[in-house]
PDB file of C-alpha atoms in Angstrom:
ATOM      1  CA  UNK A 980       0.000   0.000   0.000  1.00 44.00           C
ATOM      2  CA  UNK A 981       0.891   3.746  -0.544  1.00 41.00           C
ATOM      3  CA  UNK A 982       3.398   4.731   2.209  1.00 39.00           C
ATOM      4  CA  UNK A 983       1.720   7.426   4.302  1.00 42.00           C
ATOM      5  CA  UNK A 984       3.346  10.839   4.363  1.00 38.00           C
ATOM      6  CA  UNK A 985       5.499  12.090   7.168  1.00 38.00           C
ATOM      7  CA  UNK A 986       4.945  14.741   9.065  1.00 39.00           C
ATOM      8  CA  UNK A 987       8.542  15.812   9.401  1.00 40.00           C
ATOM      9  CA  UNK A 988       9.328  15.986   5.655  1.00 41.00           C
ATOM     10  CA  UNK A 989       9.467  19.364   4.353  1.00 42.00           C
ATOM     11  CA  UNK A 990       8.110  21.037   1.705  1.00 42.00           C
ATOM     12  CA  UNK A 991      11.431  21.286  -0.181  1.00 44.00           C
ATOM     13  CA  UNK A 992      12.830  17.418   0.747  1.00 63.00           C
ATOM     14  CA  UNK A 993       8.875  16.094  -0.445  1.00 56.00           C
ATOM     15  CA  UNK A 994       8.916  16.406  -4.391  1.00 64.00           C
ATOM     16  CA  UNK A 995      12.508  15.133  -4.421  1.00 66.00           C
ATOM     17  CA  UNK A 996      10.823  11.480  -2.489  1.00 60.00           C
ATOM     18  CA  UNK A 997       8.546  11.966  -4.955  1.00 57.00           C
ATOM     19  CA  UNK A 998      10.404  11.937  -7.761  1.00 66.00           C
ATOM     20  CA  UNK A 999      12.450   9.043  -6.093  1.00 65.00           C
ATOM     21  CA  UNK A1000       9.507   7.442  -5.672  1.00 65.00           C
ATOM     22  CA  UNK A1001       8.087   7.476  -9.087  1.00 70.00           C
ATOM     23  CA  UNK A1002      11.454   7.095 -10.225  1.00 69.00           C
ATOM     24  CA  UNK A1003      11.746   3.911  -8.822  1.00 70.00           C
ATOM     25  CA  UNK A1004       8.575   2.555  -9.838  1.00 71.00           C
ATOM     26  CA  UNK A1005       8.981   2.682 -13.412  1.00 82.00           C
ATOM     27  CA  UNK A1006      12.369   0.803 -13.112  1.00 80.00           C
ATOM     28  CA  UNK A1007      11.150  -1.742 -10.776  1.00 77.00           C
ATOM     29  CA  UNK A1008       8.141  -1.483 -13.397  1.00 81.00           C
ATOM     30  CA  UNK A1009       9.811  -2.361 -16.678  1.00 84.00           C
ATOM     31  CA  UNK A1010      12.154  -4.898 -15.307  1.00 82.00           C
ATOM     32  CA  UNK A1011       9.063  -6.809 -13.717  1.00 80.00           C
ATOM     33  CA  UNK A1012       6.957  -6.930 -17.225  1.00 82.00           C
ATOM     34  CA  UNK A1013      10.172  -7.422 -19.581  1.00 81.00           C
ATOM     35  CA  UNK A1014      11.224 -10.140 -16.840  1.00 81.00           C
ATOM     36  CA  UNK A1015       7.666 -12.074 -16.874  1.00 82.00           C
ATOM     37  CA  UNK A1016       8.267 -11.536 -20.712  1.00 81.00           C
ATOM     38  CA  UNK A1017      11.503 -12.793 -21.855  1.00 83.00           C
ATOM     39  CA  UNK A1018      13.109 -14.999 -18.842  1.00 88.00           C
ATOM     40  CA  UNK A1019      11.674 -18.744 -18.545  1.00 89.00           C
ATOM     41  CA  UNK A1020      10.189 -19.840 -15.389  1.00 91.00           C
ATOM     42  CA  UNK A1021      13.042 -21.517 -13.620  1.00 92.00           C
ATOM     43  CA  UNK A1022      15.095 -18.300 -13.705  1.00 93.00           C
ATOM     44  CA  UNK A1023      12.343 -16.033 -12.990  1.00 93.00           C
ATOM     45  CA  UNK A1024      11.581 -18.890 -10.040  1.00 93.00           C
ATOM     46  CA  UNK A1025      15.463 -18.104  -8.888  1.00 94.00           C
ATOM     47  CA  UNK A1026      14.866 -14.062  -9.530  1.00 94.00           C
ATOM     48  CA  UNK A1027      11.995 -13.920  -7.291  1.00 94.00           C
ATOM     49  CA  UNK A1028      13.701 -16.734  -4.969  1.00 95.00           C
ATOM     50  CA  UNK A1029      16.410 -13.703  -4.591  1.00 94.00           C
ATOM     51  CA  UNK A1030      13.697 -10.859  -3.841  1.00 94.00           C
ATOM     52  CA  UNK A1031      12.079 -13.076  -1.159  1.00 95.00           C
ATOM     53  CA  UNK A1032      15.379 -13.732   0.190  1.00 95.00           C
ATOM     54  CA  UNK A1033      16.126  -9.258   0.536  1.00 94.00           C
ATOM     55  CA  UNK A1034      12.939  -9.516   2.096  1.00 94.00           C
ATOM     56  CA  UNK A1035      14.102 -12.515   4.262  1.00 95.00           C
ATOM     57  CA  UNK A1036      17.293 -10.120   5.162  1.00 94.00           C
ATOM     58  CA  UNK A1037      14.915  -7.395   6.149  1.00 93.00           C
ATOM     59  CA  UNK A1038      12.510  -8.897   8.048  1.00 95.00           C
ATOM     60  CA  UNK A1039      15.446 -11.158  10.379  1.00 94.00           C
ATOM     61  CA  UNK A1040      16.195  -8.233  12.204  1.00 92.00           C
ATOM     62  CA  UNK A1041      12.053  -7.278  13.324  1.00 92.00           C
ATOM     63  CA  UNK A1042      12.215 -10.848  14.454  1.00 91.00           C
ATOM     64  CA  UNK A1043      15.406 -10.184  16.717  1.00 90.00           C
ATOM     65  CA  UNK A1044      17.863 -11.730  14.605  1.00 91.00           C
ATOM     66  CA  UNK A1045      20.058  -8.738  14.567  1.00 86.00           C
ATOM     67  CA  UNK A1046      23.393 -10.806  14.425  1.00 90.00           C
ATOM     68  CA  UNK A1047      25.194 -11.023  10.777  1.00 92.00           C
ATOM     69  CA  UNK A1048      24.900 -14.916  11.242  1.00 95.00           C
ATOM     70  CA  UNK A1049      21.764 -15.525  11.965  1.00 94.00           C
ATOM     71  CA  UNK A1050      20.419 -12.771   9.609  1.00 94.00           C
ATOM     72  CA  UNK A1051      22.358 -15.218   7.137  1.00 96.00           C
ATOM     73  CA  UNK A1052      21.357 -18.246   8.669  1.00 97.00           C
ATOM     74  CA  UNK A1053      17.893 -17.011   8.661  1.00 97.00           C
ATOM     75  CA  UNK A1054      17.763 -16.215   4.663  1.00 97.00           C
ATOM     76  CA  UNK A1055      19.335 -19.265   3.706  1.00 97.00           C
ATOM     77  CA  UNK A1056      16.380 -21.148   5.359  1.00 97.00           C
ATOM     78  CA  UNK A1057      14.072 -19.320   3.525  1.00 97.00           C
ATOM     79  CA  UNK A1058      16.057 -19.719   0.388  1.00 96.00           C
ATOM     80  CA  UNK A1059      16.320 -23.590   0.864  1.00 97.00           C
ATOM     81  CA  UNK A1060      12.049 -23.490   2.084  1.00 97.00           C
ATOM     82  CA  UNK A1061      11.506 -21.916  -1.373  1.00 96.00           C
ATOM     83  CA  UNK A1062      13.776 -24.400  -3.681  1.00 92.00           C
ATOM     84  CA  UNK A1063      11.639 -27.318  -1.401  1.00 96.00           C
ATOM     85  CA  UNK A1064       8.491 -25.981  -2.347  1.00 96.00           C
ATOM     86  CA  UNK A1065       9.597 -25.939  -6.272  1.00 94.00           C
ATOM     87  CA  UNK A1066      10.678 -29.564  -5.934  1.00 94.00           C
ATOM     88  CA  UNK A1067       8.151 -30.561  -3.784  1.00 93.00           C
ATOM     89  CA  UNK A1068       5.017 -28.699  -6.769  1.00 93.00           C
ATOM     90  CA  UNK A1069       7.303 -30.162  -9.446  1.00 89.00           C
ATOM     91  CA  UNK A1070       7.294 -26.780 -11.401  1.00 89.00           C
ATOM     92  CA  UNK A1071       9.830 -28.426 -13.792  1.00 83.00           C
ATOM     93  CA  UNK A1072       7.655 -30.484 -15.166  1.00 85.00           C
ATOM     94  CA  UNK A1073       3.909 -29.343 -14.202  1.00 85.00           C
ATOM     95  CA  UNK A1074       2.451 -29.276 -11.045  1.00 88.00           C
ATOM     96  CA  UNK A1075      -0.590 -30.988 -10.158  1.00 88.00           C
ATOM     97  CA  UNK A1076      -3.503 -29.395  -8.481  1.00 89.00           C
ATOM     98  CA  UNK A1077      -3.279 -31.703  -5.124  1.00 90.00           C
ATOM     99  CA  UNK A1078      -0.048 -30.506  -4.797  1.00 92.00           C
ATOM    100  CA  UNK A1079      -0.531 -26.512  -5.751  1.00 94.00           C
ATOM    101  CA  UNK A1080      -3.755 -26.198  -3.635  1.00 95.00           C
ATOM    102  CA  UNK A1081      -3.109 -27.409  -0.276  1.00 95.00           C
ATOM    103  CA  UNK A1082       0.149 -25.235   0.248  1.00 96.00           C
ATOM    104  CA  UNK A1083      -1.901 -21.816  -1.318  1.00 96.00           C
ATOM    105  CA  UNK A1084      -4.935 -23.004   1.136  1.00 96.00           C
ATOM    106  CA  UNK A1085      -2.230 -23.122   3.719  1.00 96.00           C
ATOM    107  CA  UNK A1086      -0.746 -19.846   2.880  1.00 96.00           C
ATOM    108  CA  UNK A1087      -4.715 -18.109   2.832  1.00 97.00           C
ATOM    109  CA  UNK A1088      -5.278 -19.817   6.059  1.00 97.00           C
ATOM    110  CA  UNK A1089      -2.187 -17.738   7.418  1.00 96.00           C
ATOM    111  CA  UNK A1090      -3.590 -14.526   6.538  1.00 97.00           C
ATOM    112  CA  UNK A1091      -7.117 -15.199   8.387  1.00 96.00           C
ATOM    113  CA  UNK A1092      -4.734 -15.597  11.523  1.00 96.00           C
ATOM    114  CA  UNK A1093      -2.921 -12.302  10.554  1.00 96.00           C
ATOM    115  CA  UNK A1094      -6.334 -10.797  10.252  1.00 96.00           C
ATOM    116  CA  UNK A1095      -7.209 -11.893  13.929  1.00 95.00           C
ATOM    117  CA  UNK A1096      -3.770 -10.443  14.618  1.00 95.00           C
ATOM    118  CA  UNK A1097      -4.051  -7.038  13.300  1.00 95.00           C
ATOM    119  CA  UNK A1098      -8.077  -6.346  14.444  1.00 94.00           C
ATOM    120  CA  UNK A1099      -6.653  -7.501  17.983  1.00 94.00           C
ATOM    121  CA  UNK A1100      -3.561  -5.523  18.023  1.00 93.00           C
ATOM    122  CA  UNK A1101      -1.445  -4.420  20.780  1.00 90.00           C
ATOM    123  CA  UNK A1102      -3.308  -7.044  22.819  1.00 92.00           C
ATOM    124  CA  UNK A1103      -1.996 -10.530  20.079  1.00 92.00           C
ATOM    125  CA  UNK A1104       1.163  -8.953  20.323  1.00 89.00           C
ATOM    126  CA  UNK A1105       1.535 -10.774  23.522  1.00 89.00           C
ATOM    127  CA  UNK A1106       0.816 -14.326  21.518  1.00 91.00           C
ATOM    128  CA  UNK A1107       3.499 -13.997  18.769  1.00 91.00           C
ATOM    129  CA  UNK A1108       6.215 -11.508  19.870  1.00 89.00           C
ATOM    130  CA  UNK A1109       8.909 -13.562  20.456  1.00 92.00           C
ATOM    131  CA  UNK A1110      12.032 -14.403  18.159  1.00 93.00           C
ATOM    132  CA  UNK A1111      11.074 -17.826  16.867  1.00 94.00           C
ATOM    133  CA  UNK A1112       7.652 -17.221  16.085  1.00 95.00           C
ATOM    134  CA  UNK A1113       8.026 -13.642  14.473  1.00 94.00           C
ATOM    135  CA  UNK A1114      10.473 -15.589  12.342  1.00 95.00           C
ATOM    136  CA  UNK A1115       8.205 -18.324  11.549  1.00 95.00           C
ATOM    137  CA  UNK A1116       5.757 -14.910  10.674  1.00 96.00           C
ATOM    138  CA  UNK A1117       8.281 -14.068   8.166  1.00 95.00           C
ATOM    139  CA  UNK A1118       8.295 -17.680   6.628  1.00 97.00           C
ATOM    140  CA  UNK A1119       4.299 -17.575   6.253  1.00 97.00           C
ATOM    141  CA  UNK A1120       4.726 -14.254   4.784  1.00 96.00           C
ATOM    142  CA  UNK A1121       7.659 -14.743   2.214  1.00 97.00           C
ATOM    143  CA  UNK A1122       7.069 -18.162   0.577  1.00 97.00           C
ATOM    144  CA  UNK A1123       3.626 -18.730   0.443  1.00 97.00           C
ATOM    145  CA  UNK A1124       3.791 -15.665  -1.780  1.00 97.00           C
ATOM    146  CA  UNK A1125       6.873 -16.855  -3.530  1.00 97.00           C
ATOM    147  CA  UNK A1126       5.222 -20.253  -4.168  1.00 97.00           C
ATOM    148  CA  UNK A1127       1.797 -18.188  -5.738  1.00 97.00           C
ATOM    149  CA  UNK A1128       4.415 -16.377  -8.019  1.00 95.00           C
ATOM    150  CA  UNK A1129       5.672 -19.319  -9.782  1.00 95.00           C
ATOM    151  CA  UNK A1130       2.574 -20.857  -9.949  1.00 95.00           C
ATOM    152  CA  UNK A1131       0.661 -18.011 -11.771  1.00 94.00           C
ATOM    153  CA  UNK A1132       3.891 -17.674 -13.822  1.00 92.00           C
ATOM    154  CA  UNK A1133       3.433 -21.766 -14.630  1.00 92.00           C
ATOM    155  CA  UNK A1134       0.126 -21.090 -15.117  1.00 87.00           C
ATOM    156  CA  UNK A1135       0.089 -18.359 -17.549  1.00 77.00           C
ATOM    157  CA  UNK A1136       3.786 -18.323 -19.535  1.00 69.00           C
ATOM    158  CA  UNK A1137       3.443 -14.878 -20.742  1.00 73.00           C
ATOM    159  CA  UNK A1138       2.819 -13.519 -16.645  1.00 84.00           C
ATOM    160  CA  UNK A1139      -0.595 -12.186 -17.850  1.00 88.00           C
ATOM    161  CA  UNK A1140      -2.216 -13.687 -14.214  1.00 91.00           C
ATOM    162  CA  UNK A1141       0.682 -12.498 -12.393  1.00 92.00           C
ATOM    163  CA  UNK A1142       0.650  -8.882 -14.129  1.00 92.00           C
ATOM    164  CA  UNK A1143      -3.315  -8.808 -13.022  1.00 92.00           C
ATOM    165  CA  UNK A1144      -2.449  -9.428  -9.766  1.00 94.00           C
ATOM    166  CA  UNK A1145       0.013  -6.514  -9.295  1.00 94.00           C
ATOM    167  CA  UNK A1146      -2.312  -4.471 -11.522  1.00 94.00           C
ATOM    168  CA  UNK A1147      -5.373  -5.033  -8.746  1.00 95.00           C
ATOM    169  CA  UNK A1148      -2.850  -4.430  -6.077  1.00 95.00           C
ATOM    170  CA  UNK A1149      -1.438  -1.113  -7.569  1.00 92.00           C
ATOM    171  CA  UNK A1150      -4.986  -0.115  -8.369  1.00 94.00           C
ATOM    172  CA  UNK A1151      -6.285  -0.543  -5.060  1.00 94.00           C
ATOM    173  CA  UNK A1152      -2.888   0.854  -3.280  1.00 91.00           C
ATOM    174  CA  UNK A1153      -3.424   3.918  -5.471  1.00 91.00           C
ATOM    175  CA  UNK A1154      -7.082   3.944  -5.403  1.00 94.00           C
ATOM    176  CA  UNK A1155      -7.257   3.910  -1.256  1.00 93.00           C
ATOM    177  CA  UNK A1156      -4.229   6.752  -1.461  1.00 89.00           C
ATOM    178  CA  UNK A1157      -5.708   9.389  -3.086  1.00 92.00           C
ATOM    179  CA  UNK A1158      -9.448   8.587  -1.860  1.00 94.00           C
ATOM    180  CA  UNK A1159      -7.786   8.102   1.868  1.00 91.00           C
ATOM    181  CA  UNK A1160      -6.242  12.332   1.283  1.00 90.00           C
ATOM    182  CA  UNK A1161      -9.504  13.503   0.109  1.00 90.00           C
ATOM    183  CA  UNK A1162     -12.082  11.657   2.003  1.00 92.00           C
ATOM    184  CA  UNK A1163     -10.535   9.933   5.078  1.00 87.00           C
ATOM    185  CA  UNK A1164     -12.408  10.535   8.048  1.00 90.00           C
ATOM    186  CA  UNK A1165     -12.367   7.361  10.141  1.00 92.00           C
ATOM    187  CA  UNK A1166      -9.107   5.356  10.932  1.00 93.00           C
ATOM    188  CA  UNK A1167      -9.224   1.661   9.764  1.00 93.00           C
ATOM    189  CA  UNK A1168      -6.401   0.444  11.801  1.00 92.00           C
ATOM    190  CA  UNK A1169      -5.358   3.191  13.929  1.00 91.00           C
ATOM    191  CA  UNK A1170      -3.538   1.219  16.766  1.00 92.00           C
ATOM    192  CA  UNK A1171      -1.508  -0.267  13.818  1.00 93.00           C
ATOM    193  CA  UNK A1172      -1.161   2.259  10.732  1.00 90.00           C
ATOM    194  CA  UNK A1173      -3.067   5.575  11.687  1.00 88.00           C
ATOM    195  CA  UNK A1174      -2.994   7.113   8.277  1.00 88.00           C
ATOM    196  CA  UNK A1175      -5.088   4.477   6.437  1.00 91.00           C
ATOM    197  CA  UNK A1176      -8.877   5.105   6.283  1.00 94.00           C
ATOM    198  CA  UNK A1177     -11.861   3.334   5.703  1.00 95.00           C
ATOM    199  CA  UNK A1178     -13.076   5.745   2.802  1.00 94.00           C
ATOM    200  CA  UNK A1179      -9.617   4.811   1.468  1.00 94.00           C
ATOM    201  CA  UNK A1180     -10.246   1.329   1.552  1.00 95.00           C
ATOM    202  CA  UNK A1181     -13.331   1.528   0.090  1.00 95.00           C
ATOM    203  CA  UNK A1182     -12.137   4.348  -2.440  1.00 95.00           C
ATOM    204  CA  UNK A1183      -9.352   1.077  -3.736  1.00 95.00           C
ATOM    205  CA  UNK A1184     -12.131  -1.074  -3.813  1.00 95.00           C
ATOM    206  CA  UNK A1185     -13.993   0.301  -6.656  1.00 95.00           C
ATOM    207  CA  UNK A1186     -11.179   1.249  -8.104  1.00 96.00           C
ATOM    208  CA  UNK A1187     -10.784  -2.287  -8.759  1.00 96.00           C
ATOM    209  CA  UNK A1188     -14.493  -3.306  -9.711  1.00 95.00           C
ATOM    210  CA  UNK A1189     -13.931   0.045 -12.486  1.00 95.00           C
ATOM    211  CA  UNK A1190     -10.794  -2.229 -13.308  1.00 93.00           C
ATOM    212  CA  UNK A1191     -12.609  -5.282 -13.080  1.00 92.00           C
ATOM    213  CA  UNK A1192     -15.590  -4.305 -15.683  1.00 93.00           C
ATOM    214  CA  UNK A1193     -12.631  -2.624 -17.918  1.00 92.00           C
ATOM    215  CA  UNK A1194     -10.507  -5.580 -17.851  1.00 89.00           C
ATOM    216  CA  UNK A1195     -14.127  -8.258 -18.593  1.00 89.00           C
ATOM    217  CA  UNK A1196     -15.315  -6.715 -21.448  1.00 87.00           C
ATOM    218  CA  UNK A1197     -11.856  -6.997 -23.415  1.00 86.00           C
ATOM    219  CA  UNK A1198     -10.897 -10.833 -22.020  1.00 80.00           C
ATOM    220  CA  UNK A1199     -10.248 -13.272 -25.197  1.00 80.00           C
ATOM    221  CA  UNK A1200     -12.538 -15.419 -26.122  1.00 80.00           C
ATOM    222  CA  UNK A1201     -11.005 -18.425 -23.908  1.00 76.00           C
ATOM    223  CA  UNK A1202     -12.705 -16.553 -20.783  1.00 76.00           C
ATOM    224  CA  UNK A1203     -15.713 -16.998 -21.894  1.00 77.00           C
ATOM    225  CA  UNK A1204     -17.374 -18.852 -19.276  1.00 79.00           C
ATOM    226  CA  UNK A1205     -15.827 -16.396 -16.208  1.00 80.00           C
ATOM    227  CA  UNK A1206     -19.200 -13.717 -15.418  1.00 86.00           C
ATOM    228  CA  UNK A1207     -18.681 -10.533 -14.502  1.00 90.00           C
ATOM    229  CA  UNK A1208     -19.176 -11.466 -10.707  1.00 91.00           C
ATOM    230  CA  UNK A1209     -16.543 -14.016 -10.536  1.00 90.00           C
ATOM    231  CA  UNK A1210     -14.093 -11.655 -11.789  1.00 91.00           C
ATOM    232  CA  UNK A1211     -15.596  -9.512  -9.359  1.00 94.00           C
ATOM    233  CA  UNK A1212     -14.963 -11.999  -6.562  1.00 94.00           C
ATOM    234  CA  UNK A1213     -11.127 -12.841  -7.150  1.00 94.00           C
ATOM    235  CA  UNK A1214     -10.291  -9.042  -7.942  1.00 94.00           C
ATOM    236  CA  UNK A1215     -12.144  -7.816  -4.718  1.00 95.00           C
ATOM    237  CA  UNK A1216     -11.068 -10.227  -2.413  1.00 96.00           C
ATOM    238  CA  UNK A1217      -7.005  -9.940  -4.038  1.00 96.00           C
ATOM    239  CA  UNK A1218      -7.426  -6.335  -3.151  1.00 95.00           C
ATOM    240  CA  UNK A1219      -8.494  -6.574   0.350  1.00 96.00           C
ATOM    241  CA  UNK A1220      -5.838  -9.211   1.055  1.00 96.00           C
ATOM    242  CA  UNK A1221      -3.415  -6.873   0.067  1.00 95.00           C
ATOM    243  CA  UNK A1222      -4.467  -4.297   2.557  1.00 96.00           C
ATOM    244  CA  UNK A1223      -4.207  -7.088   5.284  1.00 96.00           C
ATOM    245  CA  UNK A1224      -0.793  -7.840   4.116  1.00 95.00           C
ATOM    246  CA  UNK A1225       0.687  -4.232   4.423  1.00 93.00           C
ATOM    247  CA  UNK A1226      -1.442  -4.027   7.822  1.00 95.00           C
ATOM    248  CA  UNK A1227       0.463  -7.128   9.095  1.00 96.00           C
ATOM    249  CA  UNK A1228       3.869  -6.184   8.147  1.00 93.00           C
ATOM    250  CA  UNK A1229       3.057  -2.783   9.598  1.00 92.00           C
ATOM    251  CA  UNK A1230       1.971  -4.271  12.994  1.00 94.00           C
ATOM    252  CA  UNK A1231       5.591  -6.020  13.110  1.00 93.00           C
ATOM    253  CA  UNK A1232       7.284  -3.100  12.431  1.00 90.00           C
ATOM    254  CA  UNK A1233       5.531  -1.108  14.745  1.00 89.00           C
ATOM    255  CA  UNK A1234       6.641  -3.650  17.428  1.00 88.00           C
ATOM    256  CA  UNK A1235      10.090  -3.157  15.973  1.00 79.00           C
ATOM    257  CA  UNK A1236      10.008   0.133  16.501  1.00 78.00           C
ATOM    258  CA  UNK A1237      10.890   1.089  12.872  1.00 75.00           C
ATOM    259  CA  UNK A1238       8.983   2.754   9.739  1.00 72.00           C
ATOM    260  CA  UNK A1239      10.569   1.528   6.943  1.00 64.00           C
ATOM    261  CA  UNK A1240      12.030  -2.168   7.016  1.00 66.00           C
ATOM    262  CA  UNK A1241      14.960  -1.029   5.238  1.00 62.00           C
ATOM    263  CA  UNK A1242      16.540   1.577   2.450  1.00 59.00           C
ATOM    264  CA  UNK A1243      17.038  -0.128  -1.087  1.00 62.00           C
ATOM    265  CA  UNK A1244      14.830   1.463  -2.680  1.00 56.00           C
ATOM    266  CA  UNK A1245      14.787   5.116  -3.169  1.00 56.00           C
ATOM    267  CA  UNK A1246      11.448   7.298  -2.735  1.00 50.00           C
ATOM    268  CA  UNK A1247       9.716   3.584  -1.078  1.00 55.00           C
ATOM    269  CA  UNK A1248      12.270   2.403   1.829  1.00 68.00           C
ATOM    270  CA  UNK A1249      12.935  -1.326   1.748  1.00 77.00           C
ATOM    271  CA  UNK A1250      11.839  -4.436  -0.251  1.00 86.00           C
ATOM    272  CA  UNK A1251       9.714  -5.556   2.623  1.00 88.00           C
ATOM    273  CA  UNK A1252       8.046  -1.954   2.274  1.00 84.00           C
ATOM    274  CA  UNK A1253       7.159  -2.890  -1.888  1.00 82.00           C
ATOM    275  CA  UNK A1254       6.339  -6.570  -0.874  1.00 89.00           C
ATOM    276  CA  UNK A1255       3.952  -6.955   1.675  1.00 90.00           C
ATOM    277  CA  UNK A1256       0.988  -6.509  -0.025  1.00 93.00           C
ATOM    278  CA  UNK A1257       1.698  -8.574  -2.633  1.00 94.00           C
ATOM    279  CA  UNK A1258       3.055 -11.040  -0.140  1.00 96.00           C
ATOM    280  CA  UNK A1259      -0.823 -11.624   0.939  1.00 97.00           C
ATOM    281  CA  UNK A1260      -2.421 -10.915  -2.498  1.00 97.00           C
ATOM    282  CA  UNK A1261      -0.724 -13.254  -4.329  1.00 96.00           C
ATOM    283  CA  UNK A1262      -1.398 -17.067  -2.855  1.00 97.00           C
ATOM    284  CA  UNK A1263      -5.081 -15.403  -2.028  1.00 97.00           C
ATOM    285  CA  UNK A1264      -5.222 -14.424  -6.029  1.00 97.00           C
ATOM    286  CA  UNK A1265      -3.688 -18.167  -7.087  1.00 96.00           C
ATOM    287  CA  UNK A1266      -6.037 -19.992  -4.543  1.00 96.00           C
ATOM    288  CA  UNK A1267      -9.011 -17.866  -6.254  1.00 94.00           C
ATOM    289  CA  UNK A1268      -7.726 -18.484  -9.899  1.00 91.00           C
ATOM    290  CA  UNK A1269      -8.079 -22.083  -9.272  1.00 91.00           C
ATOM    291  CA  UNK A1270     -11.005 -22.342  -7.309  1.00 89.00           C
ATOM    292  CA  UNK A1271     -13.009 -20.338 -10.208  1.00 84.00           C
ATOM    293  CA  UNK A1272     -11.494 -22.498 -12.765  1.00 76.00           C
ATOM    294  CA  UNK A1273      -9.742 -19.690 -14.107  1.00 71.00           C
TER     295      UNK A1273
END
């Protein structure tokens, strides 16, 4: 989701962020579509097996691995978790639904408990703040999503299903942004991120269903049996997940005691900071592309 403004950023520091910021985006942009493009699936598997593995880096420390070693120690499990997962799906040669479903299913199930964690927030803190199970969090968070990734990328060769998920998540960050600044009145989270609205949330989600009916009316003839309200359905329920996964991510960082999760990217902070709503909408968009028989 849109990063919400700071109040100590002055007028003169704010349009150069910005101009970081969009900056940014189009690179991170162009590499992700020419990537989904060009590069074959076991090397875009090993791309985003790298990402997951920054955001691995980034998120050892907000589980109180501070230590070089076990900051390394910590990414190389996830690393190894992902490359088990590929075997395990058999990506190399086709994966099979009674393989791909119960790990997504697994990975949605996850989110419902991060739901229950942010709406009960500070009081669940005292359930998973300690060191083993915020890094377990950061497992649950990092390869379910990684798994969804190569599976819509399997699924699709030419990324089309994994450039509509970012799409719904993009349009729904930016939707609940600029409807958030000109409408928000009531807090949606405020215990956990107090600049996010429920007018913004609301604002993203028909953002998406103007997407949604956009997107239907031009889908190739091979769609044909998908109604407007199943589209509907996977789009709407991608976009909410998303909000839960920057809500989550921003819970553990609050408990960190940091903003931003880290500083690689200019204008938008860390990769953890550009991940973590795709980190819930993606296994929630897979689960829903194969449960409508997408």
């Amino acid at each position: 989701m849109a990063a919400e403004a700071s109040p100590t950023v002055s007028s003169q520091t704010a349009p150069t962020m910005l101009r970081q910021r969009v900056f940014t985006a189009i690179l991170m942009a162009v590499a992700f579509l020419l990537g989904v493009y060009w590069l074959s699936l076991p090397v875009l598997a090993a791309l985003f097996a790298l990402v997951i593995a920054l955001g691995a880096w980034e998120w050892a420390p907000l589980a109180g691995l501070s230590h070089s070693l076990t900051r390394v120690l910590y990414v190389t499990a996830i690393i190894a978790g992902a490359f088990t997962l590929y075997a395990y799906a058999e990506f190399a040669v086709g994966p099979e639904r009674e393989r791909v479903q119960p790990i997504l299913g697994a990975g949605c199930f996850w989110w419902c408990l991060a739901l229950l964690g942010v709406r009960s927030y500070p009081s669940s803190s005292g359930i998973w703040n300690t060191m083993v199970l915020r890094a377990c969090m950061g497992a649950l968070v990092l390869l379910p999503a990684w798994f969804a990734a190569v599976y819509l990328l399997w699924l699709e060769p030419q990324g089309v299903f994994m450039i509509a998920m970012v799409l719904i998540v993009a349009t729904a960050d930016i939707g609940a942004y600029f409807t958030g600044r000109a409408f928000g009145r009531h807090a949606l989270a405020p215990k956990v991120s107090p600049g996010k609205t429920w007018e913004g949330l609301w604002g993203g989600v028909v953002c998406v269903a103007l997407l949604c009916v956009a997107v239907w009316s031009i889908l190739p003839p091979r769609f044909d049996h998908l109604s407007l309200g199943v589209v509907l359905l996977v789009a709407m329920v991608t976009g909410l997940a998303s909000v839960l996964g920057d809500l989550t991510v921003s819970m553990v960082k609050r408990v960190g005691g940091v903003k931003d999760s880290g500083s690689l990217l200019p204008g938008h902070g860390g990769i953890l900071d550009r991940l973590d709503s795709l980190c819930a909408a993606a296994p929630t968009f897979a689960l829903s592309l194969l449960l409508a028989n997408f």
